[in-house]
mmCIF file of C-alpha atoms in Angstrom:
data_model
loop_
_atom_site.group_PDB
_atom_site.id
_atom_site.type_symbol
_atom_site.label_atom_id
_atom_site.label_comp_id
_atom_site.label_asym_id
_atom_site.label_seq_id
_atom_site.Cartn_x
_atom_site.Cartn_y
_atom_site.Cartn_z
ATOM 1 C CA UNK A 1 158.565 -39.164 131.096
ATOM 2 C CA UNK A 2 157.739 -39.248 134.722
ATOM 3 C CA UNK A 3 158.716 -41.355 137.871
ATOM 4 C CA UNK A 4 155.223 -42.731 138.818
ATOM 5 C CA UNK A 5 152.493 -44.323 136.271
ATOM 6 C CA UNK A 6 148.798 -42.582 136.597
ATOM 7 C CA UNK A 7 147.695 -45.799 138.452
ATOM 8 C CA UNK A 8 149.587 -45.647 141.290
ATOM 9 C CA UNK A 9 146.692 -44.693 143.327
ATOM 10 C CA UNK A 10 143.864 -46.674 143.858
ATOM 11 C CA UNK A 11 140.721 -46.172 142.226
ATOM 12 C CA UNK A 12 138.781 -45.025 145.303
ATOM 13 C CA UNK A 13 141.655 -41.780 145.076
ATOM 14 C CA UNK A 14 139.675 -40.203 142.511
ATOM 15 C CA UNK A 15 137.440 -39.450 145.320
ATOM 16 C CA UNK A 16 140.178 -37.159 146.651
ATOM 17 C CA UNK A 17 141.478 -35.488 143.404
ATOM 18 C CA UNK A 18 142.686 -32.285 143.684
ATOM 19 C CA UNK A 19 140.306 -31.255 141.036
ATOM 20 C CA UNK A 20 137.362 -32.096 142.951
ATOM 21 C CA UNK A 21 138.704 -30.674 146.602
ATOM 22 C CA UNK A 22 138.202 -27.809 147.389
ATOM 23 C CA UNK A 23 140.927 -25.582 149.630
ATOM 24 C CA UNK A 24 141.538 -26.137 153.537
ATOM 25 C CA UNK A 25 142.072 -23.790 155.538
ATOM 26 C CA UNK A 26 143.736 -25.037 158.902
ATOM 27 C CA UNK A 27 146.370 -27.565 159.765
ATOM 28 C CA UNK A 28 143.569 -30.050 161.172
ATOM 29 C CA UNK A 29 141.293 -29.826 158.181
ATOM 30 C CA UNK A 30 144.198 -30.733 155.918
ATOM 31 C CA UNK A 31 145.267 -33.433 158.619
ATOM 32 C CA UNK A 32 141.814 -34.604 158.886
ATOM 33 C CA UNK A 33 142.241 -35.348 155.022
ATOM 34 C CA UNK A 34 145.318 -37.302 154.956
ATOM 35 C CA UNK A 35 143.788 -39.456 157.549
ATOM 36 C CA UNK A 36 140.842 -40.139 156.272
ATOM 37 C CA UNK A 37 142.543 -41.190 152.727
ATOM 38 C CA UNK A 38 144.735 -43.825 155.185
ATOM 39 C CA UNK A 39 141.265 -44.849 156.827
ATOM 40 C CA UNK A 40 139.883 -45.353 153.210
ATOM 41 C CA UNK A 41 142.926 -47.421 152.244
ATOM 42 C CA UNK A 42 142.335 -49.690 155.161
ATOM 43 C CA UNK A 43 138.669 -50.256 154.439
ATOM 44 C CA UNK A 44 139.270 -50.444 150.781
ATOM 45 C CA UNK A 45 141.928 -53.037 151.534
ATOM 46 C CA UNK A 46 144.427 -51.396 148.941
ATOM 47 C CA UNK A 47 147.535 -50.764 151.244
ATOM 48 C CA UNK A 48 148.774 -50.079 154.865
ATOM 49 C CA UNK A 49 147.214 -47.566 157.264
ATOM 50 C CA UNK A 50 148.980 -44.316 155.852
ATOM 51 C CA UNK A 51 147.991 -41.178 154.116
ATOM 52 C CA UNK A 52 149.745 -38.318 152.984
ATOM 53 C CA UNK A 53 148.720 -35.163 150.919
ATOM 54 C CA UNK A 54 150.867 -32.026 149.732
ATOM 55 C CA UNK A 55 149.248 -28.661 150.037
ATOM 56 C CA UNK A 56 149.911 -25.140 149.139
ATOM 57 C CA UNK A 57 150.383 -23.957 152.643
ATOM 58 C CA UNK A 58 148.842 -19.969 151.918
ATOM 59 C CA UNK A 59 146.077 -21.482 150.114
ATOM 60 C CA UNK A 60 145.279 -24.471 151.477
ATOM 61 C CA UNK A 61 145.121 -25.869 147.792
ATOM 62 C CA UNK A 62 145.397 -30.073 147.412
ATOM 63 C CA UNK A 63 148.053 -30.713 144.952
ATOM 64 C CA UNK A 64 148.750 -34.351 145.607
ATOM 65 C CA UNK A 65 147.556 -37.368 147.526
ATOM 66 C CA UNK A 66 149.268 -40.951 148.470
ATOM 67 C CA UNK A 67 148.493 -43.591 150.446
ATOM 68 C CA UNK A 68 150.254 -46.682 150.963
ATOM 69 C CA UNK A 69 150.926 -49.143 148.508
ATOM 70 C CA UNK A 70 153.779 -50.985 148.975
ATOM 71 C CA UNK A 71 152.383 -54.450 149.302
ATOM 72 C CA UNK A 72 149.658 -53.432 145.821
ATOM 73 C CA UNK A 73 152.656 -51.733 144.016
ATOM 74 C CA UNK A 74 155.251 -54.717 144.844
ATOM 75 C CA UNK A 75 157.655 -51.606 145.653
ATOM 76 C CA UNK A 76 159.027 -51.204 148.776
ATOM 77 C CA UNK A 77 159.376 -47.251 148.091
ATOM 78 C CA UNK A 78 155.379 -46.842 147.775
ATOM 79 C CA UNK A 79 154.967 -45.196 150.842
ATOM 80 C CA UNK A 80 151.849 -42.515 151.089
ATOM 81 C CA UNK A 81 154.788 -39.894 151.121
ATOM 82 C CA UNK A 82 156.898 -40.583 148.532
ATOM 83 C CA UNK A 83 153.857 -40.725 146.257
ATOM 84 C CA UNK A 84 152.443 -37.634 147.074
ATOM 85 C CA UNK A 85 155.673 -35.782 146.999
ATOM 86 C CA UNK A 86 156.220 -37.439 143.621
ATOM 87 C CA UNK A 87 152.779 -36.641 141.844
ATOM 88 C CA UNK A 88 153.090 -33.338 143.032
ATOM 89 C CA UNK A 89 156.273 -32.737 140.928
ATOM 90 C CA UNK A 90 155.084 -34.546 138.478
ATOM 91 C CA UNK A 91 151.955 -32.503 138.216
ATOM 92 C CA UNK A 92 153.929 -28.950 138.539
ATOM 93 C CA UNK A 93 156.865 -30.862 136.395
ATOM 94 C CA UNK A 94 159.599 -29.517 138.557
ATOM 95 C CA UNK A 95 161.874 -31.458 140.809
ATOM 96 C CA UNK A 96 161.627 -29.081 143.256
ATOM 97 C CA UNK A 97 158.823 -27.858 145.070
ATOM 98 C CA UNK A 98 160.497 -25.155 146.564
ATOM 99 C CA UNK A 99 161.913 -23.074 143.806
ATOM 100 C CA UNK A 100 161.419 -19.734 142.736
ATOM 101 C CA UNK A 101 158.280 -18.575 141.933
ATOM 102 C CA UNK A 102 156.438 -21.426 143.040
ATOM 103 C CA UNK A 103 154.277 -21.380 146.328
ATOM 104 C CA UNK A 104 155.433 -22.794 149.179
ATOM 105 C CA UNK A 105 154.269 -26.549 149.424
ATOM 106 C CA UNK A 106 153.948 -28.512 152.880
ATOM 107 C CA UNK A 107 154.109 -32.341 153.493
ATOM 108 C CA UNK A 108 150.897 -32.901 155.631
ATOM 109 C CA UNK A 109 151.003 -37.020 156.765
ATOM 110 C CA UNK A 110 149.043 -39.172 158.593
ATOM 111 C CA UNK A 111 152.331 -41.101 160.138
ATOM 112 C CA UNK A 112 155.443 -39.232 161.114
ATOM 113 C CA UNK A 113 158.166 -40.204 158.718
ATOM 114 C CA UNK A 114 159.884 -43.692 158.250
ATOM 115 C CA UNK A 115 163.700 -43.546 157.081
ATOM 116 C CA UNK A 116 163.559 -43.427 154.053
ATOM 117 C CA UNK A 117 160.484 -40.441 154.108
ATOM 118 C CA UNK A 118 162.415 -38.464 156.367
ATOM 119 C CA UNK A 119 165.716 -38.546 154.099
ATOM 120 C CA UNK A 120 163.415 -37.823 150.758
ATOM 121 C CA UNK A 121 162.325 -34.389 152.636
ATOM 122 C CA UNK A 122 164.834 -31.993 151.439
ATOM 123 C CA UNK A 123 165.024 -33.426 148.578
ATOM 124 C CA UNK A 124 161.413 -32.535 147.907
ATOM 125 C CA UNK A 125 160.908 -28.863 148.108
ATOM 126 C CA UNK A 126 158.809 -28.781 150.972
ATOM 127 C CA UNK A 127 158.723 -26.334 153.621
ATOM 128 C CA UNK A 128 156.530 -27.514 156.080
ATOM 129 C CA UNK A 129 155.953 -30.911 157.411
ATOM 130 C CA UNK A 130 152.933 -31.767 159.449
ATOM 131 C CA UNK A 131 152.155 -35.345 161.158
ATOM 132 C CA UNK A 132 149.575 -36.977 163.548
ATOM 133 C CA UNK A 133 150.369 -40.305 164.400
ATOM 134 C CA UNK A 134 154.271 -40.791 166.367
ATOM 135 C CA UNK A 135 156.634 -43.574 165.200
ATOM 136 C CA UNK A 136 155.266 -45.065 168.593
ATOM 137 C CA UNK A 137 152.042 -45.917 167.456
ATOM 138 C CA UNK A 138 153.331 -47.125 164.324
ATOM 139 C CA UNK A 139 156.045 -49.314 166.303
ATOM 140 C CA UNK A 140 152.880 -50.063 168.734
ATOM 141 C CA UNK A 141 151.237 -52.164 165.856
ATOM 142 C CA UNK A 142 154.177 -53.840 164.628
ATOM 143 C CA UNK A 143 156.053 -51.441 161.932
ATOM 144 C CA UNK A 144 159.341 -50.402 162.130
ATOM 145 C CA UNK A 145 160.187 -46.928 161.054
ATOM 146 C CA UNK A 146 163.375 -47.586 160.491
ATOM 147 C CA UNK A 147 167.377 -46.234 161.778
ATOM 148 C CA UNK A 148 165.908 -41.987 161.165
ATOM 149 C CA UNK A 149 168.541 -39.991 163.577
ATOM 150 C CA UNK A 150 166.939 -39.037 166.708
ATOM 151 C CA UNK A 151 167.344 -35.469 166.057
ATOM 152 C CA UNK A 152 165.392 -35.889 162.510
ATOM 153 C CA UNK A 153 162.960 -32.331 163.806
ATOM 154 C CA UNK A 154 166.160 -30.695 164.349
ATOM 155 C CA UNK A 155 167.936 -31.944 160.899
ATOM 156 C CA UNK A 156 165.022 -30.765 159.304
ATOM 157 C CA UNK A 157 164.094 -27.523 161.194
ATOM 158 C CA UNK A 158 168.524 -26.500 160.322
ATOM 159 C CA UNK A 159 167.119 -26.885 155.980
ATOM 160 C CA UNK A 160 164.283 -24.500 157.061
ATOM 161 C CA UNK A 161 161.650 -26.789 156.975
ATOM 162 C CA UNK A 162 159.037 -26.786 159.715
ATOM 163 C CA UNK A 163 157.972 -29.627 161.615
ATOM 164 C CA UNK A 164 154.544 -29.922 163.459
ATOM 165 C CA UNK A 165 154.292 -32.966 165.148
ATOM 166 C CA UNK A 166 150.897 -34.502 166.908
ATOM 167 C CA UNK A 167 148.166 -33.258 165.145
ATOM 168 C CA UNK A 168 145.105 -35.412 165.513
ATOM 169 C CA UNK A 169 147.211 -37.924 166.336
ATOM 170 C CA UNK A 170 144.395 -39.949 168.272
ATOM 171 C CA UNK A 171 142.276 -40.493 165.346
ATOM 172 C CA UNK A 172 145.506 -41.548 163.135
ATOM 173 C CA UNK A 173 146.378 -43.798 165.475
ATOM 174 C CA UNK A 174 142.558 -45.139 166.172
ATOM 175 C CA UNK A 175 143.281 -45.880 161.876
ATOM 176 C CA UNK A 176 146.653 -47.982 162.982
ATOM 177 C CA UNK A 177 144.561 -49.914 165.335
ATOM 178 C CA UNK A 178 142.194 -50.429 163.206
ATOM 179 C CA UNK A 179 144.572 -51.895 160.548
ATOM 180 C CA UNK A 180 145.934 -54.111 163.025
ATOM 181 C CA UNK A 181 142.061 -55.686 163.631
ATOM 182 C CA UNK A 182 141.524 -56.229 160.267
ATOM 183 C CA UNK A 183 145.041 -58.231 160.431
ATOM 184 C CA UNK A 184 146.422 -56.113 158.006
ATOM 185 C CA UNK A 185 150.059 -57.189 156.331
ATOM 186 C CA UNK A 186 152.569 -55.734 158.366
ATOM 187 C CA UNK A 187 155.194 -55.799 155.934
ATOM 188 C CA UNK A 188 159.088 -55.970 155.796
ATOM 189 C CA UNK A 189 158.435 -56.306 159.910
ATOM 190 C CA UNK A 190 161.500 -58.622 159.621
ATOM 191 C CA UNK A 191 163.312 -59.189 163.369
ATOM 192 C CA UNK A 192 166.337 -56.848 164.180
ATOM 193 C CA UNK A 193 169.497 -59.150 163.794
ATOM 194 C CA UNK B 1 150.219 -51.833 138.427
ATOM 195 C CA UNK B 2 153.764 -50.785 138.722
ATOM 196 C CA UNK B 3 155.446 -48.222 140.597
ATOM 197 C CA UNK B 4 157.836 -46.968 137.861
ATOM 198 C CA UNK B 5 157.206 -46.415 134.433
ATOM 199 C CA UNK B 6 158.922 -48.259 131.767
ATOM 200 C CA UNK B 7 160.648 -45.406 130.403
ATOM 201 C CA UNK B 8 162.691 -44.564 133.411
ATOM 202 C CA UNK B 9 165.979 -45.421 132.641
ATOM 203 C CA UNK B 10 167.672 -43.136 128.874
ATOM 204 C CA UNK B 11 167.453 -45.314 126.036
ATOM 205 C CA UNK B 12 170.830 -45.847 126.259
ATOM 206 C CA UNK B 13 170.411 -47.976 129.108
ATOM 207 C CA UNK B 14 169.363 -50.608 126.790
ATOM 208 C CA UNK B 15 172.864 -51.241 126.570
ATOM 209 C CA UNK B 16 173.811 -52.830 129.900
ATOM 210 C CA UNK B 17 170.498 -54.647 129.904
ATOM 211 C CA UNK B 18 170.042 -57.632 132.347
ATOM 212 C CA UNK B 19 168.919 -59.506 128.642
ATOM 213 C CA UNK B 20 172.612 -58.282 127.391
ATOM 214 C CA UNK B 21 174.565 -58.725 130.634
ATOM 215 C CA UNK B 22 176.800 -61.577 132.044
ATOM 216 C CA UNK B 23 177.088 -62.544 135.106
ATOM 217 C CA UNK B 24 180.018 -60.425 137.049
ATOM 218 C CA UNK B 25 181.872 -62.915 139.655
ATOM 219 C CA UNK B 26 183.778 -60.271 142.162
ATOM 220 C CA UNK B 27 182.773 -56.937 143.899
ATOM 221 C CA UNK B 28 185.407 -54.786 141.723
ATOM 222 C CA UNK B 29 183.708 -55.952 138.301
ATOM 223 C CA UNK B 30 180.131 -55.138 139.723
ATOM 224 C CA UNK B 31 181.345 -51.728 140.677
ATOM 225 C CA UNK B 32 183.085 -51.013 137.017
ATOM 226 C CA UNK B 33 179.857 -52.121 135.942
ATOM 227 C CA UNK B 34 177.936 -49.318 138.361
ATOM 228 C CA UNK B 35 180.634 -46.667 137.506
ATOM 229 C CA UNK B 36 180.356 -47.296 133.968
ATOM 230 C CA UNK B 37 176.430 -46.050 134.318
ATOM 231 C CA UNK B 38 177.531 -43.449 135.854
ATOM 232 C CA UNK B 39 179.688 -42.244 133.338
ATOM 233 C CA UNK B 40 177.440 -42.726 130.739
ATOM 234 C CA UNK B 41 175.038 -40.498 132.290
ATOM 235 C CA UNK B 42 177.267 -37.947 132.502
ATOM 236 C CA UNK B 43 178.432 -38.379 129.011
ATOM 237 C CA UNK B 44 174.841 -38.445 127.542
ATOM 238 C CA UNK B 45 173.694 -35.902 129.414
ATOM 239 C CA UNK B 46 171.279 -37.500 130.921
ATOM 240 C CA UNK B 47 171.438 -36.936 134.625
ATOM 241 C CA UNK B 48 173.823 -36.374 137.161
ATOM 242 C CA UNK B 49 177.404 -38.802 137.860
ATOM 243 C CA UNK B 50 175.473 -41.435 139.994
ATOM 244 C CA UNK B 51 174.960 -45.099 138.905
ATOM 245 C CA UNK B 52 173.847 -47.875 140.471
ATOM 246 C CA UNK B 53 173.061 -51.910 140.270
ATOM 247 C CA UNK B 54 170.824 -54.773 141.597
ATOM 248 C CA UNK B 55 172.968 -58.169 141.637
ATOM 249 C CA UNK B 56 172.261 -61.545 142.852
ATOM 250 C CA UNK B 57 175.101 -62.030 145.464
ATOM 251 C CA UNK B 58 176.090 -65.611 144.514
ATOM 252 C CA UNK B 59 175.939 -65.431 140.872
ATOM 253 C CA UNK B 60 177.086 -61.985 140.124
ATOM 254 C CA UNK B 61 173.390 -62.197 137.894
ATOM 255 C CA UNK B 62 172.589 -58.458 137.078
ATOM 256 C CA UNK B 63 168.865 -58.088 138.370
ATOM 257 C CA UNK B 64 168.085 -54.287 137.774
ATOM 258 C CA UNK B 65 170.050 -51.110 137.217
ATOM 259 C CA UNK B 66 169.486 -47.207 137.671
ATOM 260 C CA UNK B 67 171.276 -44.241 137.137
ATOM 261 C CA UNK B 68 170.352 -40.380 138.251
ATOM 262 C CA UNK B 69 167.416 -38.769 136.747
ATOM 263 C CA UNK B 70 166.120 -36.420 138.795
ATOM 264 C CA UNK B 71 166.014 -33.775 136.214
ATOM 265 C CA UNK B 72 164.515 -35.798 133.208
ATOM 266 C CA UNK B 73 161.844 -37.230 135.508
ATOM 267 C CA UNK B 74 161.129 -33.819 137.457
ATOM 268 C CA UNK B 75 161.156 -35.963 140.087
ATOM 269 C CA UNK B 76 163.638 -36.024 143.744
ATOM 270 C CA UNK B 77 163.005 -39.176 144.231
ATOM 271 C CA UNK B 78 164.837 -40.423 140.942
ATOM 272 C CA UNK B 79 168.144 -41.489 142.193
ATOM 273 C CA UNK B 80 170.116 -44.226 141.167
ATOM 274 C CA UNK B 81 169.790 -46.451 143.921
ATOM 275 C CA UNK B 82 166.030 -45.899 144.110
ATOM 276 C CA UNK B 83 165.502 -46.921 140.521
ATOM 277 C CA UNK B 84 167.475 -49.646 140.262
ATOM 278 C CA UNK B 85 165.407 -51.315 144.349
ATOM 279 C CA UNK B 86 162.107 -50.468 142.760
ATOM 280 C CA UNK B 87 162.969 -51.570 139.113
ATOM 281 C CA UNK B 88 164.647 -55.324 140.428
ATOM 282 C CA UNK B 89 161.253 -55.621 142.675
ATOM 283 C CA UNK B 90 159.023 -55.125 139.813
ATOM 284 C CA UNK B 91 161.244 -57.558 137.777
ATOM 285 C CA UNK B 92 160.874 -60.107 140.434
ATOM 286 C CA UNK B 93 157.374 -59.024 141.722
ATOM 287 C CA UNK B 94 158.147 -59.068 145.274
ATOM 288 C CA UNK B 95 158.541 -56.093 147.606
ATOM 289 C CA UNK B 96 161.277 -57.532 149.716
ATOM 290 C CA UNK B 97 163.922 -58.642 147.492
ATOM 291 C CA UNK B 98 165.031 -60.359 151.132
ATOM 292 C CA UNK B 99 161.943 -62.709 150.850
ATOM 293 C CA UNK B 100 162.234 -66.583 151.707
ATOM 294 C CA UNK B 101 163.399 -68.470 148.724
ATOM 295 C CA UNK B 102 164.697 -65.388 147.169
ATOM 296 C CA UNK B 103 168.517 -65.265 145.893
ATOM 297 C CA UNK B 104 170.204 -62.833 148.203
ATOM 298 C CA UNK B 105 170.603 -59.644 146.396
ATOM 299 C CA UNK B 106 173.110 -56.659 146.562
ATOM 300 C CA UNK B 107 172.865 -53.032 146.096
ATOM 301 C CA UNK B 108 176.524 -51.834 144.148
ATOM 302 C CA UNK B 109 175.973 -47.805 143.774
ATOM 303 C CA UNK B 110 178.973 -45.589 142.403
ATOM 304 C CA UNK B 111 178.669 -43.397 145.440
ATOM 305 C CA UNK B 112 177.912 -43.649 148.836
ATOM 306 C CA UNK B 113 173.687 -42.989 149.229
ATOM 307 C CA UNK B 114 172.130 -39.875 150.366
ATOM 308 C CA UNK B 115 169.912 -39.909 153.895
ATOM 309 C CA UNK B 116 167.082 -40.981 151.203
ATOM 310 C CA UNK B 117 168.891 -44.049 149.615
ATOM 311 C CA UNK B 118 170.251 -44.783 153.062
ATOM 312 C CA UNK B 119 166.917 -45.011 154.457
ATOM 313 C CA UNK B 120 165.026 -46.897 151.374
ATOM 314 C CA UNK B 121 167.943 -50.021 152.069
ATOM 315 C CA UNK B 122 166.379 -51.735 155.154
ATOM 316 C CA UNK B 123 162.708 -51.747 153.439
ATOM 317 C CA UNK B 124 164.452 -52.905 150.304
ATOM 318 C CA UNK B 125 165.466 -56.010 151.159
ATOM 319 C CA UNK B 126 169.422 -56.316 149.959
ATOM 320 C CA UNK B 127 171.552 -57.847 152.189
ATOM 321 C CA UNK B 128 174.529 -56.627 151.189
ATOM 322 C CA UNK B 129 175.776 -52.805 150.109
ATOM 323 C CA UNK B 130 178.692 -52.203 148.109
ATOM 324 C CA UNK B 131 179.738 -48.181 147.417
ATOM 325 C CA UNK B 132 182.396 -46.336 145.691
ATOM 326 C CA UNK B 133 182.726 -42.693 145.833
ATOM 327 C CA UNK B 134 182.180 -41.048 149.597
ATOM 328 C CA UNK B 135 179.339 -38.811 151.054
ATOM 329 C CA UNK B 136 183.200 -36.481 150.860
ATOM 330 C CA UNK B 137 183.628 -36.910 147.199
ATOM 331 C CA UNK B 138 180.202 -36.524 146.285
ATOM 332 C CA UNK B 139 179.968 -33.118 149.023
ATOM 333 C CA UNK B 140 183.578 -31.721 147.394
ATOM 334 C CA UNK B 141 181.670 -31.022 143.630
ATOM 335 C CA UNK B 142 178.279 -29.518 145.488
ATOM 336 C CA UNK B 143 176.249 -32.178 146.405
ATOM 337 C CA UNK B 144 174.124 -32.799 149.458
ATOM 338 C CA UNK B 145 173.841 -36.066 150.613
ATOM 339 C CA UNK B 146 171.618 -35.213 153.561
ATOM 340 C CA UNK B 147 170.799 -35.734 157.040
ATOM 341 C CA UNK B 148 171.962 -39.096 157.054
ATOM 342 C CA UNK B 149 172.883 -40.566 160.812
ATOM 343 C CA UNK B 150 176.710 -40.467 161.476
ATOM 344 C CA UNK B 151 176.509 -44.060 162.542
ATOM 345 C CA UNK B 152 174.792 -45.316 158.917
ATOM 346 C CA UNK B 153 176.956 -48.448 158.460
ATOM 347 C CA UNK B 154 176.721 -50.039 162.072
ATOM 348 C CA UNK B 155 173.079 -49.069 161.727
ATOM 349 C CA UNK B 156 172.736 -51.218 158.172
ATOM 350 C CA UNK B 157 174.673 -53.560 160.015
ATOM 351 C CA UNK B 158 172.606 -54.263 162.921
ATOM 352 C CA UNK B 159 170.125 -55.337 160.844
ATOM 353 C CA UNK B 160 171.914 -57.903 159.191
ATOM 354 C CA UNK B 161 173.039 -55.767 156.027
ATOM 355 C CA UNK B 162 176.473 -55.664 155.090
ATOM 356 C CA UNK B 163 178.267 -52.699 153.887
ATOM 357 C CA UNK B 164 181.247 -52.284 151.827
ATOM 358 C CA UNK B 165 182.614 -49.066 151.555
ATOM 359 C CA UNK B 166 185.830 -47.378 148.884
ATOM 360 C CA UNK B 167 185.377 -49.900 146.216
ATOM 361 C CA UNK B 168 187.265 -48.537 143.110
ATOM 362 C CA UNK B 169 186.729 -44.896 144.874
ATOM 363 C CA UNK B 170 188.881 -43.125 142.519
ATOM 364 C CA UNK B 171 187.549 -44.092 139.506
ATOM 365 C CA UNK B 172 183.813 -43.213 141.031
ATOM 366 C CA UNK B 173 184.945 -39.558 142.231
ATOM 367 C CA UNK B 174 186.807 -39.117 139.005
ATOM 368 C CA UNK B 175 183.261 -39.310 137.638
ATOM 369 C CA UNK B 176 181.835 -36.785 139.754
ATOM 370 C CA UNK B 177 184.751 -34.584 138.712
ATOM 371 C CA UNK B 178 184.235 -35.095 134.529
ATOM 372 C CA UNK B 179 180.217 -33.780 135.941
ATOM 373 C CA UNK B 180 181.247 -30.596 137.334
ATOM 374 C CA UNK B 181 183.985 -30.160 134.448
ATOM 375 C CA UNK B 182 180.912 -30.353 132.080
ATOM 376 C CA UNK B 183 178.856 -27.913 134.885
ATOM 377 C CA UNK B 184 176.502 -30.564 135.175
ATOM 378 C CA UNK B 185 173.600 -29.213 137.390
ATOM 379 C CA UNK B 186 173.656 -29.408 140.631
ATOM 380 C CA UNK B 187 170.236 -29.696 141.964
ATOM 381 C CA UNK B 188 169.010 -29.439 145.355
ATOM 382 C CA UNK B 189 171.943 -27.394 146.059
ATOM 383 C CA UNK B 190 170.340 -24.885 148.112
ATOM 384 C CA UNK B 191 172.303 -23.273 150.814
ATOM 385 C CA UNK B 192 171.597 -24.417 154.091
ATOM 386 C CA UNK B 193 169.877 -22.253 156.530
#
């Protein structure tokens, strides 16, 4: 039994499997990956303008991928985190990706995290997060990340979990932008009361 | 395509099915209703003491319910209040269970949500939040309920969701108590750093 059915992703993902990727090295290789899976979701027209990937962060090993696919999955919890922190436990089969004798696992996401990402987190194992574009540029096309504490680097940083923030965060932002031209569904973008 | 498989909920589940389930006028018998799935869990093993329900507001319909299964499903994510927002949007096929010509809808979970749960609400769509057991309860037999902002009700609030908080408390945290009598697992419980 497992929380996600195999077709979560879109078809173009097999593109990206972990079977067929082969390790990255650095930080921007592995954020140049999740960014390029939110680019492909744009062009593809299969969700919003995010991408998110969990590596092993020694190796540089791809265990999971997710993109967006809230509006596809009629599921407001699709976001490209969630899914790749997901298949990734589903894949190892633990609920934890941070247990004993497993490697450690980092978070690497096109977006920095909404809410609800940001709260699912510690929850997931991870030990690293890594993120390009800033809830600005998100906010700057219309989305709404949410009420995520100011601090949320600091909450995350006191659970041992690293935060790098900004990393090619021009050309996941140029992928925002580009959403926005296509007129992409900004979703749940429901006015503040 | 759905984002949760059909198998999510134990097969005892069946049980309070919206098929099988009256409509449930006030707050207090939506929240026996919520507790009850909690205790079940507990008592069939099969997750940890959290339960929680998707009603339509006006007529006390049952939409969707979910209970803990992080451990069956190897998955964080699995939490009651999760399940139950992604399993009433795939009932209704609609990501925002807020949407015009929608019934409003309201979230009843046997314990106050984690920073995840908290975070998931505003994309969700409810309008209305009804809890039992406190983040205090839930912290006093081992669980973590996260970096949730201090401020979490005014900050449901200011966007237009209303939450109710205490409702039937005891009986909720005397349901977390029967879990750590049975030295239910407490995942996630890692020490913080």
């Amino acid at each position: 039994m497992t929380f996600l059915p195999e077709n979560i992703l879109p078809d173009w993902a097999q593109d990206y499997s972990p079977e067929r990727q082969g390790a990255l090295a650095t930080t921007e290789e592995r954020m140049r990956f999740a960014i390029e899976l939110s680019q492909r979701n744009v062009e593809q027209g299969s969700g919003g303008p995010f991408g998110a990937a969990i590596f092993e962060s020694e190796t540089g090993r791809l265990v999971s991928l997710g993109v967006n696919r809230v509006v596809a999955a009629n599921c407001s919890l699709a976001h490209a985190e969630m899914t790749a922190i997901a298949m990734a436990q589903e894949r190892l089969g633990v609920y934890d990706l941070g247990g004993v004798g497993l490697a450690n696992h980092e978070l690497v996401t096109s977006c920095e995290p909404c809410a609800m990402c940001f709260g699912a987190i510690p929850w997931s194992g991870v030990k690293r997060v890594v993120c390009a574009a800033t809830v600005e540029d998100a906010q700057a096309i219309g989305f709404d990340e949410g009420p995520k504490p100011g601090d949320w680097i600091e909450q995350l940083t006191q659970r041992g979990i690293k935060v790098v923030t900004e990393v090619l965060r021009p050309e996941a932002a140029a992928v925002l932008n580009l959403y926005k031209e296509k007129s992409g569904q900004i979703y749940n973008g429901r006015d503040l009361s």
